[in-house]
Amino acid sequence: VIGAGHAGCEAGLALARTGQKTLICTTTLENIAFLACNPSIGGTAKGHLVCEIDALGGEMGINADKTAIQIRMLNLGKGPAVHSLRAQADKIAYHNEMKKTLEKQENLTILQAEISDIIAKDGKICGVRTSLGEEFSCRAVVVCTGVYLKSRIIIGDKTENVGPNGFKCANSLTQSLANLGFEIKRYKTGTPPRIYGSTVNYSKLEEQLGDEHIQTFSFMTKRQPKNVASCYLCYTNEKTHKLIRDNLDKAPVFNGQIESTGPRYCPSIETKIVRFADKDRHQLFLEPESLQTDEVYIQGLSTSFPYDIQKQMVSTIEGLENAKIMRYAYAIEYDAINSLQLLPTLECKFVKGLFCAGQVNGTSGYEEAGAQGIIAGINASLFLRNEPQLVLKRSDGYIGVLIDDLVTKGTNEPYRMMTSRAEYRLHLRQDNADMRLTTIGRKVGLVSDERWKVFTNKLKQLEKCKKVLNKTLSPKLVNEMLIKYGENETSHGVTVENLLKRANITAKVLKDEIGLFKGINNKVLDLLTLEVKYEGYIKRQLAQIEQAKNMEDYPLKADFDYNEVKGLRLEARQKLNDIKPLSMGQASRISGVSPADISVLLVYLKSKNSK
C-alpha cells in the first residue's frame, strides 16, 4: 500500500485483517491518518460514508468516535435521508490512535519510505522500488498517494515543493504511473489560516454546541463521545470583501500562478467573493484543532493570498480583530490519475493487481478517501485469494455511488460526495448502514466475530420489536401519553404501528411511558421508529431499486468490442470501448450513451446469446 493517509490506512487494514501479508510505505510516519485540512470527520453525505466504512469492518468510524471532542447531527430540520453526523476530532489524538492501530495489526508492517517505481511485467504487478533502491516483491499494489504526488504549496508568490503541513512530497511516482499508461491530471485544493485560540474574542461570536445522545459513527461504539469543546460562528463583512477585491492581482488563483483545477464545492474565499458578488457576508466557523494545542482552524477562509494580506483579512472579522496567525493558509497543487481508467473494483484496467484509492483518483475529502481505500483493500485481498471482486451498486451505499461516478462519469475537478448525488438516499441512511453492508463485509472476510455478534444481536432485537407492532393498545393505556406529547386522544384501541406513525410518538417514548420494548437498545428503537414513519416512501424506493436491478445485474464482458454492434452511434461505441462497463446499468450512465444506444445493445446481445 503506497501512502498512509485515510485511504492507505483503510486499504492496509482491510488487507491485513483478511490475512494478507501487507506493507504500508509512507514518506513520513507523521502523516499517518493526518487531518491535513479541517480537524473534522463526517458532514453532509460524508457522515454516511464513514458509517458505511464502519459497517464493512473499517476503522475510520471507530477512530472518529474515540477521538471526537464535539459531535453534532447536521440537517435535523430536514428529512432523515440527509441527516449527517459530523465530529470535531482531536487532530493529534486521531493520528496517534490510528498509528497505534496500524502498529498493533497482525500481518501489517509500516515503513517510512518513498516509493519511486511500481514494477509490472506482462500487464501484472511484480513489485515496488523505493527512492533508496530497495525492492519489494508483491502481487498487488494499492496506490493511495493523496495530495503528495509532485505536490507544491503556494502562498502568494512563494512556492515550495512539499506536501501538506510541510511534509515531504513524492516526486518520482508520477512518472512511473504515466509509464504504466495512466493519464495524469493536475488538481488543487487549499487550507485556511490557523490562529491562536487565546487571541480570539469569543464574546462577539455565536457558540455552536455539540448534540447529546445521538448516533455514533461506529456501530461498535458503546460509550457516547463527550462534547468537551465548542465551535464558533463568525462572518466576513464588506471590509473583508473590499480588501480581497482590491488585492485580486496578488491572489495566485486569479493572477495565473495557479492553473490547476480546484474544488467547486470548497472554493477559496477570494473565489467566493468574486463568484457570489451579491453576498454581503460569508459564514466562517472557528474549530479547535486539538485539546493539546491552542491552534484554531478558520473553516471557510481557505486562501493562497500572501501572508500580509492574510493578516489584514483575519483582522477585519468581528471577534478576530486581535487574532494572531499560527500557520498561514496555503493552496496545494498535486498530480492525480484519470479515474475512468479504473474498473468499478478500483483495479486498473491495464495492469492486473494494481488498485488506486483516494485523492489520487480525483476526489477530495478524508471520508471519500477512506471509502475508496476499504474497497480497494478488500478487492486487492480478493484478487490475491483468486475470488470474485466486490462491486457495490448505487443502491448498496454512498460508497457505490461514489465509485460508480468516478469510473463511469469521471471527474474534471476534485470530486466531493453530496446527498444529492444518490438517487436512493432514503434507503441509504446512516442509521441502517450496517443493515445494508455488514453481511457483505462478513462475506469478504473483513467483519470480525465481535462485530458480527453485535450485528446479529441488533437483527434479533429488531425482529422482536416488529412482533409488537400489531399489538392493540386500549385508550386508557395511551391517552395520557398522547396528551403529554401533543397528540389527539383516541376513542378506540390503536395498534403500536399506528401510534408510531404519529408525528410526536417514537418507540423510545412508548418504552419510557408505557413500558413497551423493554430491554431494547435505543439505537434499534430509533431505526424502528424511522422505518415505520417512512414505510410508504421506503417501499416506493425499494420498488425503484428492484425495477433497476435487471439492468444492474445484466453483465457485460470487460473485453467486449463495441465496434461489433453496428447499430450503435459512433460516440456511444467510443465511450463504451473507453470505459468498458461491467453491467448494462453502468453502461446506461455513461455520458454520451443514450437510451436508444442501450436498446440497440440489448437487442444485439440477446440476439447473439440466443444464437
Coordinates of C-alpha atoms in Angstrom, one line a residue:
V1 CA 0.0 0.0 0.0
I2 CA 1.6 3.3 -1.1
G3 CA 0.6 6.0 1.3
A4 CA -0.8 6.0 4.8
G5 CA -3.5 8.7 4.7
H6 CA -7.1 7.8 5.2
A7 CA -7.3 5.6 2.0
G8 CA -4.0 3.9 2.8
C9 CA -5.0 3.1 6.4
E10 CA -8.3 1.5 5.4
A11 CA -6.7 -0.4 2.5
G12 CA -3.8 -1.7 4.6
L13 CA -6.1 -2.7 7.5
A14 CA -8.6 -4.4 5.1
L15 CA -5.7 -6.4 3.5
A16 CA -4.1 -7.4 6.8
R17 CA -7.3 -8.3 8.5
T18 CA -8.3 -10.6 5.7
G19 CA -5.0 -12.5 6.1
Q20 CA -2.7 -10.8 3.5
K21 CA 0.9 -10.0 4.4
T22 CA 0.9 -6.3 3.9
L23 CA 3.4 -3.4 3.8
I24 CA 2.4 0.2 4.0
C25 CA 5.0 2.7 2.8
T26 CA 4.7 6.4 3.5
T27 CA 7.0 9.3 3.0
T28 CA 6.9 10.1 6.7
L29 CA 5.3 8.4 9.7
E30 CA 4.0 11.7 10.9
N31 CA 1.4 11.8 8.1
I32 CA -0.4 8.6 9.1
A33 CA -4.1 9.4 9.1
F34 CA -3.2 13.1 9.3
L35 CA -6.1 15.5 9.2
A36 CA -4.3 17.9 6.8
C37 CA -7.2 20.2 6.3
N38 CA -10.1 20.6 8.6
P39 CA -10.0 18.8 12.0
S40 CA -13.3 17.0 11.5
I41 CA -14.8 13.7 10.3
G42 CA -18.2 13.5 8.6
G43 CA -20.6 16.2 7.5
T44 CA -23.3 16.2 4.8
A45 CA -23.1 12.9 2.9
K46 CA -19.6 12.3 4.3
G47 CA -21.1 11.1 7.6
H48 CA -22.9 8.4 5.5
L49 CA -19.6 7.3 4.0
V50 CA -18.0 6.9 7.5
C51 CA -20.9 4.8 8.7
E52 CA -20.6 2.6 5.6
I53 CA -16.9 2.2 6.1
D54 CA -17.6 1.1 9.6
A55 CA -20.4 -1.3 8.6
L56 CA -17.9 -3.1 6.2
G57 CA -15.4 -3.6 9.0
G58 CA -13.3 -0.4 8.6
E59 CA -11.6 1.8 11.2
M60 CA -12.4 5.4 10.4
G61 CA -15.7 5.5 12.4
I62 CA -14.1 3.8 15.5
N63 CA -11.2 6.2 15.5
A64 CA -13.5 9.3 15.0
D65 CA -15.7 8.3 17.9
K66 CA -12.7 7.6 20.1
T67 CA -11.1 11.0 19.4
A68 CA -14.1 13.2 19.0
I69 CA -14.2 16.4 21.1
Q70 CA -17.6 17.5 19.7
I71 CA -20.2 15.6 17.8
R72 CA -23.3 17.0 16.0
M73 CA -26.0 15.8 13.7
L74 CA -26.4 18.2 10.8
N75 CA -29.7 18.8 8.8
L76 CA -32.0 17.8 11.6
G77 CA -34.5 20.4 10.3
K78 CA -34.8 18.2 7.1
G79 CA -35.8 14.7 6.4
P80 CA -33.9 11.6 7.8
A81 CA -32.3 10.9 4.4
V82 CA -30.0 13.9 4.7
H83 CA -29.3 13.8 8.5
S84 CA -25.5 13.7 8.6
L85 CA -23.2 13.1 11.5
R86 CA -20.1 15.4 11.9
A87 CA -17.5 15.3 14.6
Q88 CA -14.7 17.6 15.6
A89 CA -11.8 15.2 16.1
D90 CA -8.7 15.9 18.2
K91 CA -6.2 16.2 15.3
I92 CA -3.2 14.9 17.3
A93 CA -5.2 12.1 19.0
Y94 CA -6.7 11.0 15.7
H95 CA -3.2 10.5 14.2
N96 CA -1.8 8.8 17.3
E97 CA -4.7 6.4 17.7
M98 CA -4.7 5.3 14.0
K99 CA -0.9 4.9 14.1
K100 CA -1.2 2.7 17.2
T101 CA -3.9 0.6 15.4
L102 CA -1.7 0.0 12.4
E103 CA 1.3 -0.8 14.6
K104 CA -0.7 -3.5 16.5
Q105 CA -2.3 -5.0 13.5
E106 CA -1.2 -8.6 12.7
N107 CA 0.1 -9.1 9.1
L108 CA 0.8 -5.4 8.8
T109 CA 4.2 -3.6 8.5
I110 CA 4.7 0.1 8.2
L111 CA 7.8 1.6 6.6
Q112 CA 8.9 5.2 6.2
A113 CA 9.9 5.1 2.5
E114 CA 9.1 6.9 -0.7
I115 CA 8.0 4.5 -3.5
S116 CA 9.5 5.7 -6.7
D117 CA 8.6 2.9 -9.1
I118 CA 5.8 0.3 -9.5
I119 CA 7.2 -2.7 -11.3
A120 CA 4.9 -4.6 -13.7
K121 CA 5.6 -7.3 -16.3
D122 CA 3.2 -8.6 -19.0
G123 CA 0.4 -6.5 -17.5
K124 CA 0.8 -7.8 -14.0
I125 CA 2.2 -6.4 -10.8
C126 CA 5.7 -7.7 -9.7
G127 CA 6.8 -5.3 -7.0
V128 CA 7.8 -1.8 -6.0
R129 CA 11.1 0.1 -5.7
T130 CA 11.8 2.9 -3.1
S131 CA 13.8 6.0 -3.7
L132 CA 16.7 4.4 -1.9
G133 CA 16.7 1.5 -4.4
E134 CA 15.2 -1.1 -2.0
E135 CA 12.8 -3.5 -3.8
F136 CA 9.8 -5.5 -2.5
S137 CA 8.2 -8.3 -4.5
C138 CA 4.4 -8.4 -4.4
R139 CA 1.4 -9.5 -6.4
A140 CA -0.8 -6.4 -5.6
V141 CA -0.3 -2.7 -5.1
V142 CA -2.8 -0.2 -3.8
V143 CA -1.9 3.4 -4.7
C144 CA -3.1 5.8 -2.0
T145 CA -0.8 8.8 -2.5
G146 CA -3.3 11.5 -1.5
V147 CA -2.1 15.0 -2.5
Y148 CA 1.6 14.1 -2.3
L149 CA 2.4 13.4 -6.0
K150 CA 4.7 16.3 -7.1
S151 CA 2.9 18.5 -4.6
R152 CA 3.6 22.2 -4.5
I153 CA 2.4 24.6 -1.8
I154 CA 1.6 28.2 -2.8
I155 CA 1.4 31.3 -0.5
G156 CA 1.3 34.5 -2.6
D157 CA 4.3 34.5 -5.0
K158 CA 6.2 32.0 -2.8
T159 CA 6.1 28.3 -3.7
E160 CA 7.7 25.2 -2.1
N161 CA 7.8 21.6 -3.4
V162 CA 6.4 19.9 -0.3
G163 CA 3.2 18.2 0.8
P164 CA 0.6 19.3 3.4
N165 CA 1.9 20.8 6.6
G166 CA 5.4 20.9 5.0
F167 CA 5.7 17.1 4.9
K168 CA 7.9 15.5 2.2
C169 CA 6.2 15.0 -1.1
A170 CA 6.6 12.2 -3.7
N171 CA 8.4 13.4 -6.8
S172 CA 9.1 10.2 -8.7
L173 CA 6.0 8.1 -8.7
T174 CA 4.0 10.2 -11.2
Q175 CA 6.4 9.2 -14.0
S176 CA 6.1 5.6 -13.1
L177 CA 2.3 5.8 -13.2
A178 CA 2.5 7.6 -16.6
N179 CA 4.8 4.9 -17.9
L180 CA 2.3 2.2 -16.9
G181 CA -0.3 4.0 -19.0
F182 CA -2.2 6.4 -16.7
E183 CA -3.3 9.8 -17.9
I184 CA -2.1 12.4 -15.3
K185 CA -4.2 15.3 -14.2
R186 CA -3.3 18.3 -12.1
Y187 CA -5.6 19.4 -9.2
K188 CA -5.6 21.9 -6.4
T189 CA -7.1 22.3 -3.0
G190 CA -6.5 24.8 -0.2
T191 CA -6.5 25.4 3.5
P192 CA -7.3 28.5 5.7
P193 CA -5.1 30.2 8.3
R194 CA -4.8 28.6 11.8
I195 CA -4.9 31.1 14.7
Y196 CA -4.2 31.2 18.4
G197 CA -7.4 30.5 20.2
S198 CA -6.3 32.6 23.1
T199 CA -6.3 35.7 20.9
V200 CA -10.0 35.4 19.8
N201 CA -12.7 37.5 21.4
Y202 CA -15.3 34.7 21.7
S203 CA -17.9 37.1 23.3
K204 CA -18.5 38.5 19.9
L205 CA -19.1 35.1 18.2
E206 CA -22.0 32.6 18.1
E207 CA -21.2 29.5 20.1
Q208 CA -22.0 26.1 18.3
L209 CA -22.6 23.3 20.8
G210 CA -22.5 19.6 20.2
D211 CA -25.5 17.3 20.5
E212 CA -26.1 14.8 23.3
H213 CA -27.4 11.2 22.9
I214 CA -27.1 10.9 19.2
Q215 CA -25.9 8.2 16.8
T216 CA -22.2 7.5 16.7
F217 CA -20.2 6.8 13.5
S218 CA -19.3 3.2 14.6
F219 CA -21.9 0.6 15.3
M220 CA -19.3 -0.9 17.7
T221 CA -19.0 2.2 19.9
K222 CA -20.6 1.6 23.3
R223 CA -19.8 4.8 25.1
Q224 CA -21.2 8.1 23.6
P225 CA -18.4 10.6 22.8
K226 CA -18.4 13.6 25.2
N227 CA -18.8 17.2 23.9
V228 CA -15.8 18.8 25.5
A229 CA -15.2 21.6 23.1
S230 CA -17.2 24.3 21.3
C231 CA -17.1 25.7 17.8
Y232 CA -17.9 29.3 17.0
L233 CA -19.7 31.0 14.1
C234 CA -18.5 34.3 12.7
Y235 CA -18.8 36.2 9.3
T236 CA -16.8 38.1 6.7
N237 CA -18.0 41.7 6.0
E238 CA -17.8 44.4 3.5
K239 CA -14.4 45.4 4.9
T240 CA -13.1 41.8 4.3
H241 CA -14.6 41.8 0.8
K242 CA -13.1 45.1 -0.2
L243 CA -9.7 44.1 0.9
I244 CA -10.0 40.9 -1.2
R245 CA -11.3 42.7 -4.3
D246 CA -8.6 45.3 -4.1
N247 CA -5.9 42.7 -4.0
L248 CA -7.0 40.1 -6.5
D249 CA -3.9 40.8 -8.6
K250 CA -1.9 39.2 -5.7
A251 CA -4.1 36.1 -5.5
P252 CA -2.4 33.1 -7.2
V253 CA -5.8 31.7 -8.2
F254 CA -6.5 34.8 -10.2
N255 CA -3.1 36.1 -11.4
G256 CA -2.2 32.9 -13.4
Q257 CA 0.2 31.4 -10.9
I258 CA -2.2 28.5 -10.2
E259 CA -3.5 26.9 -13.4
S260 CA -4.7 23.6 -11.9
T261 CA -8.4 22.8 -11.2
G262 CA -9.7 23.4 -7.7
P263 CA -12.8 22.0 -5.9
R264 CA -16.1 23.7 -6.9
Y265 CA -17.8 22.9 -3.6
C266 CA -15.0 24.1 -1.3
P267 CA -13.7 27.3 -3.1
S268 CA -11.2 29.8 -1.7
I269 CA -12.5 32.9 0.0
E270 CA -11.3 35.0 -2.9
T271 CA -13.2 32.8 -5.4
K272 CA -16.4 33.1 -3.2
I273 CA -16.2 36.9 -3.2
V274 CA -15.9 37.0 -7.0
R275 CA -18.4 34.3 -7.7
F276 CA -21.0 35.5 -5.2
A277 CA -20.5 39.2 -5.6
D278 CA -24.1 39.9 -4.4
K279 CA -23.5 38.4 -0.9
D280 CA -22.6 40.9 1.8
R281 CA -21.2 38.2 4.2
H282 CA -20.0 34.6 4.3
Q283 CA -20.1 32.2 7.2
L284 CA -16.9 31.1 8.9
F285 CA -16.5 28.5 11.7
L286 CA -13.8 28.5 14.3
E287 CA -12.9 24.9 15.1
P288 CA -10.4 23.8 17.7
E289 CA -7.7 21.5 16.2
S290 CA -7.0 19.6 19.4
L291 CA -7.2 19.7 23.2
Q292 CA -3.4 19.6 23.2
T293 CA -2.9 22.8 21.3
D294 CA -4.2 26.4 21.2
E295 CA -4.5 26.2 17.4
V296 CA -7.9 27.1 15.8
Y297 CA -8.9 26.4 12.3
I298 CA -11.0 29.1 10.4
Q299 CA -13.3 26.9 8.2
G300 CA -14.4 28.9 5.2
L301 CA -11.4 31.2 4.9
S302 CA -9.3 29.0 2.6
T303 CA -6.9 31.2 0.6
S304 CA -3.5 31.4 -1.1
F305 CA -3.0 35.2 -0.6
P306 CA 0.4 36.5 0.6
Y307 CA 1.0 36.5 4.3
D308 CA 0.4 40.2 4.8
I309 CA -3.0 40.1 3.1
Q310 CA -3.9 37.1 5.2
K311 CA -3.1 39.1 8.4
Q312 CA -5.2 42.0 7.3
M313 CA -8.1 39.8 6.2
V314 CA -8.3 38.0 9.5
S315 CA -8.3 41.3 11.5
T316 CA -11.3 42.6 9.5
I317 CA -13.5 39.9 11.0
E318 CA -15.5 40.7 14.2
G319 CA -14.1 38.8 17.1
L320 CA -10.7 38.3 15.3
E321 CA -9.5 41.9 15.3
N322 CA -6.5 40.9 17.5
A323 CA -6.2 37.3 16.4
K324 CA -2.6 36.1 15.8
I325 CA -1.9 33.6 13.0
M326 CA 0.0 30.5 14.0
R327 CA 0.1 28.9 10.5
Y328 CA -0.5 30.8 7.2
A329 CA -3.1 29.5 4.7
Y330 CA -1.8 27.9 1.5
A331 CA -3.0 26.3 -1.7
I332 CA -1.6 22.9 -2.8
E333 CA -1.3 21.5 -6.3
Y334 CA -0.8 17.8 -6.9
D335 CA -1.0 15.1 -9.5
A336 CA -3.9 12.7 -9.9
I337 CA -4.9 10.0 -12.4
N338 CA -7.9 9.7 -14.7
S339 CA -10.4 7.6 -12.7
L340 CA -12.1 6.4 -16.0
Q341 CA -9.0 4.1 -16.3
L342 CA -10.2 2.1 -13.3
L343 CA -12.8 -0.7 -13.1
P344 CA -15.7 -0.5 -10.5
T345 CA -13.5 -2.7 -8.3
L346 CA -10.9 0.2 -8.3
E347 CA -8.4 -2.1 -10.1
C348 CA -6.5 -0.6 -13.1
K349 CA -7.9 -1.7 -16.5
F350 CA -4.5 -2.4 -18.0
V351 CA -2.4 -3.7 -15.0
K352 CA -3.6 -6.7 -13.1
G353 CA -3.3 -6.3 -9.3
L354 CA -2.9 -2.5 -9.4
F355 CA -5.5 -0.7 -7.4
C356 CA -6.0 3.1 -6.8
A357 CA -7.9 4.8 -4.0
G358 CA -8.4 8.3 -2.6
Q359 CA -7.4 11.7 -3.8
V360 CA -5.1 10.2 -6.5
N361 CA -8.4 9.2 -8.2
G362 CA -9.6 12.8 -8.2
T363 CA -11.7 13.0 -5.1
S364 CA -11.5 15.5 -2.2
G365 CA -12.0 14.7 1.5
Y366 CA -10.9 12.2 4.1
E367 CA -14.2 10.3 4.0
E368 CA -14.2 9.8 0.2
A369 CA -10.6 8.6 0.5
G370 CA -11.4 6.1 3.3
A371 CA -14.4 4.7 1.4
Q372 CA -12.3 4.0 -1.7
G373 CA -9.4 2.7 0.5
I374 CA -11.5 0.0 2.1
I375 CA -13.0 -1.2 -1.2
A376 CA -9.5 -1.2 -2.9
G377 CA -8.1 -3.1 0.1
I378 CA -11.0 -5.7 0.0
N379 CA -10.6 -6.2 -3.7
A380 CA -6.8 -6.4 -3.6
S381 CA -7.3 -9.2 -1.0
L382 CA -10.0 -11.0 -3.1
F383 CA -7.7 -10.7 -6.1
L384 CA -4.8 -12.4 -4.1
R385 CA -7.3 -15.1 -3.0
N386 CA -8.4 -15.7 -6.6
E387 CA -12.0 -14.8 -5.5
P388 CA -14.6 -12.7 -7.4
Q389 CA -14.1 -9.0 -6.5
L390 CA -16.6 -6.8 -4.8
V391 CA -18.6 -4.1 -6.8
L392 CA -21.0 -2.1 -4.6
K393 CA -24.1 -0.9 -6.6
R394 CA -25.5 2.6 -6.3
S395 CA -28.4 1.0 -4.3
D396 CA -26.0 -0.6 -1.8
G397 CA -24.5 2.6 -0.4
Y398 CA -23.0 6.0 -0.9
I399 CA -19.7 4.2 -1.5
G400 CA -21.3 2.5 -4.5
V401 CA -22.5 6.0 -5.8
L402 CA -19.0 7.5 -5.2
I403 CA -17.1 4.8 -7.1
D404 CA -19.7 4.5 -9.9
D405 CA -19.5 8.2 -10.5
L406 CA -15.7 8.1 -10.7
V407 CA -15.3 5.1 -13.0
T408 CA -18.4 5.8 -15.2
K409 CA -18.6 9.6 -15.4
G410 CA -15.1 10.6 -14.4
T411 CA -14.3 14.0 -12.9
N412 CA -12.6 17.1 -14.2
E413 CA -12.4 18.7 -10.7
P414 CA -11.8 17.3 -7.1
Y415 CA -15.0 15.2 -6.6
R416 CA -17.0 15.7 -3.4
M417 CA -19.8 13.4 -2.2
M418 CA -23.2 15.0 -1.6
T419 CA -26.5 13.5 -0.7
S420 CA -28.0 14.9 -4.0
R421 CA -25.7 12.5 -5.9
A422 CA -27.6 9.5 -4.6
E423 CA -30.9 8.6 -6.2
Y424 CA -31.9 6.2 -3.4
R425 CA -31.0 8.4 -0.4
L426 CA -34.0 7.5 1.8
H427 CA -32.8 3.9 1.6
L428 CA -29.1 4.8 2.1
R429 CA -29.3 6.4 5.5
Q430 CA -26.6 6.4 8.2
D431 CA -28.6 4.5 10.8
N432 CA -29.1 1.5 8.5
A433 CA -25.6 1.3 7.0
D434 CA -24.9 -2.0 8.9
M435 CA -28.2 -3.5 7.7
R436 CA -27.1 -2.8 4.1
L437 CA -23.4 -3.7 4.3
T438 CA -22.3 -5.8 7.3
T439 CA -23.4 -9.0 5.6
I440 CA -21.3 -8.0 2.6
G441 CA -18.3 -7.2 4.9
R442 CA -18.7 -10.6 6.5
K443 CA -18.8 -12.4 3.2
V444 CA -15.5 -10.9 2.0
G445 CA -13.9 -11.8 5.4
L446 CA -13.4 -8.4 6.9
V447 CA -16.2 -8.3 9.5
S448 CA -14.8 -9.7 12.8
D449 CA -16.7 -12.2 15.0
E450 CA -17.2 -9.5 17.6
R451 CA -18.8 -7.1 15.0
W452 CA -20.9 -9.9 13.6
K453 CA -22.2 -10.7 17.1
V454 CA -23.2 -7.1 17.6
F455 CA -24.9 -7.0 14.2
T456 CA -26.9 -10.3 14.7
N457 CA -28.0 -9.2 18.1
K458 CA -29.4 -6.0 16.6
L459 CA -31.3 -8.1 14.0
K460 CA -32.8 -10.2 16.8
Q461 CA -33.8 -7.1 18.7
L462 CA -35.4 -5.5 15.6
E463 CA -37.3 -8.7 14.9
K464 CA -38.6 -8.8 18.5
C465 CA -39.8 -5.2 18.1
K466 CA -41.6 -5.9 14.9
K467 CA -43.7 -8.6 16.6
V468 CA -45.0 -5.9 18.9
L469 CA -46.2 -3.6 16.1
N470 CA -49.5 -5.4 15.6
K471 CA -50.4 -5.3 19.3
T472 CA -53.6 -3.2 20.0
L473 CA -53.4 -0.9 23.0
S474 CA -56.5 0.5 24.8
P475 CA -57.4 4.2 25.0
K476 CA -57.0 4.0 28.8
L477 CA -53.3 3.0 28.4
V478 CA -52.3 5.5 25.7
N479 CA -54.4 8.7 26.1
E480 CA -52.5 10.3 28.9
M481 CA -49.3 9.8 26.9
L482 CA -50.9 11.2 23.7
I483 CA -52.0 14.4 25.5
K484 CA -48.5 14.8 27.1
Y485 CA -46.9 14.6 23.6
G486 CA -49.3 17.0 21.9
E487 CA -51.3 14.3 20.1
N488 CA -55.1 13.8 19.8
E489 CA -56.7 11.2 22.1
T490 CA -58.2 8.0 20.7
S491 CA -61.6 6.6 21.5
H492 CA -60.8 3.1 20.4
G493 CA -58.0 0.6 20.5
V494 CA -54.9 1.6 18.4
T495 CA -52.0 -0.6 17.2
V496 CA -48.5 0.2 18.2
E497 CA -47.6 0.6 14.4
N498 CA -50.3 3.3 14.1
L499 CA -49.1 5.1 17.2
L500 CA -45.6 5.2 15.8
K501 CA -46.9 6.9 12.7
R502 CA -48.0 9.9 14.8
A503 CA -45.6 12.8 14.5
N504 CA -44.5 13.1 18.1
I505 CA -44.6 9.4 19.2
T506 CA -41.4 7.3 18.9
A507 CA -40.5 3.8 20.0
K508 CA -38.4 5.3 22.8
V509 CA -41.5 7.3 24.0
L510 CA -43.5 4.1 24.1
K511 CA -40.7 2.4 26.1
D512 CA -40.4 5.2 28.6
E513 CA -44.1 6.0 29.0
I514 CA -45.9 2.7 28.9
G515 CA -43.2 0.0 29.2
L516 CA -43.1 -1.4 25.6
F517 CA -39.9 -2.6 24.0
K518 CA -38.2 -3.4 27.4
G519 CA -34.5 -4.3 27.1
I520 CA -34.3 -3.0 23.5
N521 CA -31.3 -0.8 22.6
N522 CA -32.3 2.9 21.9
K523 CA -30.5 2.8 18.5
V524 CA -32.7 -0.1 17.5
L525 CA -35.8 1.8 18.7
D526 CA -34.7 4.9 16.6
L527 CA -34.3 2.7 13.5
L528 CA -37.7 1.1 14.1
T529 CA -39.4 4.5 14.5
L530 CA -37.9 5.8 11.3
E531 CA -38.8 2.7 9.3
V532 CA -42.5 2.8 10.5
K533 CA -42.9 6.5 9.9
Y534 CA -41.5 6.5 6.4
E535 CA -42.7 3.0 5.5
G536 CA -44.6 4.1 2.3
Y537 CA -41.7 6.1 0.9
I538 CA -39.1 3.4 1.7
K539 CA -41.3 0.8 0.0
R540 CA -41.5 3.0 -3.1
Q541 CA -37.8 3.4 -3.2
L542 CA -37.2 -0.3 -2.8
A543 CA -39.5 -0.9 -5.7
Q544 CA -37.4 1.5 -7.8
I545 CA -34.3 -0.4 -6.8
E546 CA -35.9 -3.7 -7.8
Q547 CA -37.0 -2.2 -11.1
A548 CA -33.4 -1.1 -11.9
K549 CA -32.0 -4.4 -10.8
N550 CA -32.3 -6.1 -14.1
M551 CA -30.1 -3.5 -15.8
E552 CA -27.6 -3.6 -12.9
D553 CA -27.4 -7.4 -12.9
Y554 CA -27.1 -7.7 -16.7
P555 CA -23.3 -8.4 -17.0
L556 CA -21.1 -7.1 -19.8
K557 CA -17.7 -8.5 -20.6
A558 CA -14.7 -6.3 -19.8
D559 CA -13.1 -7.3 -23.1
F560 CA -16.2 -6.9 -25.4
D561 CA -15.5 -4.8 -28.6
Y562 CA -18.5 -2.5 -29.1
N563 CA -17.4 -1.8 -32.7
E564 CA -19.2 -5.2 -33.4
V565 CA -22.6 -3.5 -32.7
K566 CA -23.2 -1.7 -36.0
G567 CA -26.4 0.0 -34.8
L568 CA -24.6 2.0 -32.1
R569 CA -23.8 5.6 -32.8
L570 CA -20.0 6.3 -33.2
E571 CA -19.9 8.4 -29.9
A572 CA -21.5 5.5 -27.9
R573 CA -19.1 3.0 -29.4
Q574 CA -16.1 5.1 -28.5
K575 CA -17.3 5.8 -24.9
L576 CA -18.3 2.2 -24.3
N577 CA -14.9 1.0 -25.6
D578 CA -13.1 3.5 -23.4
I579 CA -14.9 2.8 -20.2
K580 CA -15.7 -0.9 -20.7
P581 CA -18.7 -1.1 -18.3
L582 CA -19.2 -4.2 -16.3
S583 CA -23.1 -4.1 -16.4
M584 CA -25.8 -2.7 -18.6
G585 CA -26.7 -0.3 -15.7
Q586 CA -23.2 1.2 -15.7
A587 CA -23.3 1.5 -19.5
S588 CA -26.6 3.4 -19.3
R589 CA -25.0 6.1 -17.0
I590 CA -22.1 6.8 -19.3
S591 CA -22.2 10.4 -20.7
G592 CA -22.8 10.2 -24.4
V593 CA -24.6 6.8 -24.3
S594 CA -28.3 7.4 -25.0
P595 CA -31.3 5.2 -24.0
A596 CA -31.6 4.3 -27.7
D597 CA -28.0 3.0 -27.7
I598 CA -28.8 0.8 -24.7
S599 CA -31.8 -0.6 -26.5
V600 CA -29.7 -1.4 -29.6
L601 CA -27.1 -3.0 -27.4
L602 CA -29.7 -5.1 -25.5
V603 CA -31.2 -6.4 -28.8
Y604 CA -27.8 -7.2 -30.2
L605 CA -26.7 -9.1 -27.1
K606 CA -29.9 -11.0 -26.7
S607 CA -29.8 -12.0 -30.3
K608 CA -26.2 -13.1 -30.0
N609 CA -27.0 -15.1 -26.8
S610 CA -30.0 -16.9 -28.4
K611 CA -27.8 -18.0 -31.3

